[in-house]
Short mmCIF file of C-alpha atoms in Angstrom, two decimals:
data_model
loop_
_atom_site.label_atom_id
_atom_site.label_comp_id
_atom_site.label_asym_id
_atom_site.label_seq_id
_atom_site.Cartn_x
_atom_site.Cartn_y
_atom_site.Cartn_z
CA UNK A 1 95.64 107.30 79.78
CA UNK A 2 97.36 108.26 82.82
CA UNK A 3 96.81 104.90 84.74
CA UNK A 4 98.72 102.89 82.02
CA UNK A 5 101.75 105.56 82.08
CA UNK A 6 101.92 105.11 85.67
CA UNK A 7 101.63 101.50 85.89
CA UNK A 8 104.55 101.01 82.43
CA UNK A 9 106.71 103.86 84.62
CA UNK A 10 106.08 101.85 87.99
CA UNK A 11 106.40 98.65 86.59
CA UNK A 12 109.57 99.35 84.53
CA UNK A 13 111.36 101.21 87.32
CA UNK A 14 110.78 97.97 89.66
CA UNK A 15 112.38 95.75 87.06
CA UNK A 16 115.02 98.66 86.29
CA UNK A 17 116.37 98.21 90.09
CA UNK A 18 116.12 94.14 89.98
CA UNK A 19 118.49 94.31 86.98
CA UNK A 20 120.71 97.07 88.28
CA UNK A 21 121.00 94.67 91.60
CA UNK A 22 122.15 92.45 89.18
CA UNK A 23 124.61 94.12 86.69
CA UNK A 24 125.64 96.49 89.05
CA UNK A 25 125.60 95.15 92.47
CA UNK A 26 126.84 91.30 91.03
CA UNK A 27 123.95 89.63 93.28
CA UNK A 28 122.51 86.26 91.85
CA UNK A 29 119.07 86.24 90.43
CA UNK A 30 118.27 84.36 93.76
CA UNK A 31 119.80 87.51 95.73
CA UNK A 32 117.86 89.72 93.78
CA UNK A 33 114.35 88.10 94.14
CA UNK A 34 114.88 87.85 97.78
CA UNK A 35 115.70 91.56 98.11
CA UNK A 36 112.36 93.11 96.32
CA UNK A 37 110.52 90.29 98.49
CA UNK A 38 111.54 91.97 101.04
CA UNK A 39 111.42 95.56 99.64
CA UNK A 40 107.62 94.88 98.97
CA UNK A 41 107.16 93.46 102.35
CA UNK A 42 109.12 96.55 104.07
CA UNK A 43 106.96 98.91 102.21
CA UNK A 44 103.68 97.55 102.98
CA UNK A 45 105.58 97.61 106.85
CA UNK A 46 105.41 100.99 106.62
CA UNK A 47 102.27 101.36 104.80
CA UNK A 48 103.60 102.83 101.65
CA UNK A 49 102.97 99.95 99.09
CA UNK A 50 98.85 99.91 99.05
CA UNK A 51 99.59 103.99 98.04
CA UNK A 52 101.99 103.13 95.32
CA UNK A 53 99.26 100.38 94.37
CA UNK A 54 96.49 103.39 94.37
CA UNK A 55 98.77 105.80 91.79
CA UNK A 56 100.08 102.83 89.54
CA UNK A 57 97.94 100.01 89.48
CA UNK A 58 99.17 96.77 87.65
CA UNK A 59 102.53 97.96 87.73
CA UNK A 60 102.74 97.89 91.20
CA UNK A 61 100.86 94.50 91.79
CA UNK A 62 102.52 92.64 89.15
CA UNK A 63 106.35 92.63 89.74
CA UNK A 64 108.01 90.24 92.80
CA UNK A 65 107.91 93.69 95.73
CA UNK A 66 103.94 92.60 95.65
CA UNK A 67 104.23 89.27 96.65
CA UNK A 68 106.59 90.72 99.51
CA UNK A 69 103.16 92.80 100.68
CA UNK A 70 101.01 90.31 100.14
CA UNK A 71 102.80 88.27 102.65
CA UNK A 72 103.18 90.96 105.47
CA UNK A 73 99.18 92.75 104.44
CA UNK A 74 97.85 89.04 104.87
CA UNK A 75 100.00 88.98 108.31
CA UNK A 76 99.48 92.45 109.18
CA UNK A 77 95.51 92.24 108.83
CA UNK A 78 94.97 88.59 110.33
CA UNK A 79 97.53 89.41 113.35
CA UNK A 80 95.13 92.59 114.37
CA UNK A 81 91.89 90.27 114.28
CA UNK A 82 93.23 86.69 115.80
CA UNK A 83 96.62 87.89 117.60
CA UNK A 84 99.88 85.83 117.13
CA UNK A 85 98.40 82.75 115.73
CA UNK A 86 96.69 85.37 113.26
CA UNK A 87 99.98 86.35 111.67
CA UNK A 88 100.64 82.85 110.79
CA UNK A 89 97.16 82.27 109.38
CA UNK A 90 97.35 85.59 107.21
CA UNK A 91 100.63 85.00 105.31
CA UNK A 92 99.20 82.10 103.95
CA UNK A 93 95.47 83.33 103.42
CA UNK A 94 96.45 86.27 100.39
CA UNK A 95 99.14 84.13 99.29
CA UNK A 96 98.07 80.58 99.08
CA UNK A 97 96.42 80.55 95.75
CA UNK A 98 99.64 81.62 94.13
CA UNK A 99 101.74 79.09 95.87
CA UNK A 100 99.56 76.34 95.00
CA UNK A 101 99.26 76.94 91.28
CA UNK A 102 102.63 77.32 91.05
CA UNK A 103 103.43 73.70 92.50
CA UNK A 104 100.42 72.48 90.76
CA UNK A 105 101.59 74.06 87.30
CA UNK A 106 105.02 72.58 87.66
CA UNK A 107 104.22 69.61 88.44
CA UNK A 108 101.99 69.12 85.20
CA UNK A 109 105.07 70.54 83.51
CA UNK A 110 107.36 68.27 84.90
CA UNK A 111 104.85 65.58 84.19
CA UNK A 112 104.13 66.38 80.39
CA UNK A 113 107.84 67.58 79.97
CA UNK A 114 111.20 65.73 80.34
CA UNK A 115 113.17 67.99 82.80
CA UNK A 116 116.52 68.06 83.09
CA UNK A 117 118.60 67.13 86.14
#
């Protein structure tokens, strides 16, 4: 019972601060994804985002900050077995499946779907 407290609490506070950058600090949607990118990615820097994964689960893995550590983890743990070329290889390793099905899913969207613009 715990686990799913943790992970609504986690999860909610993540998107709590996105919308407070928002309302509060005026910064564009754009603005706003960028920063938890890169609050994710400065976390799992420091090594503090695989610890918030251990105490709350899916809400830690499911909001933006994890694709920011899944970028620098994949760079982080390919850079210490192949050197420099390593951190290029790694960023796109743990991330590539999620950037390919979303240009594959739009594109059947835009295919099926009359967009706009």
């Amino acid at each position: 019972m715990f686990e799913y407290v943790a992970a609504f609490v986690v999860g909610g506070l993540i998107c709590f601060i996105g919308q407070m950058l928002m309302d509060v600090g005026k910064l564009s949607p754009t603005h706003t994804l960028s920063t938890l990118v890169v609050v994710g990615a400065l976390l799992d820097g420091f090594h503090l985002y695989d610890r918030l994964i251990d105490f709350a689960g899916a809400g830690a893995t499911v909001p933006i900050t994890s694709f920011g550590h899944s970028l620098v983890h994949g760079a982080m743990s390919e850079g210490d077995r192949y050197g420099f070329f390593g951190v290029g290889m790694g960023v796109f390793e743990v991330t590539s499946v999620g950037i390919s099905s979303t240009i594959l899913f739009s594109f059947l969207v835009a295919i099926f779907f009359k967009p706009k613009g």
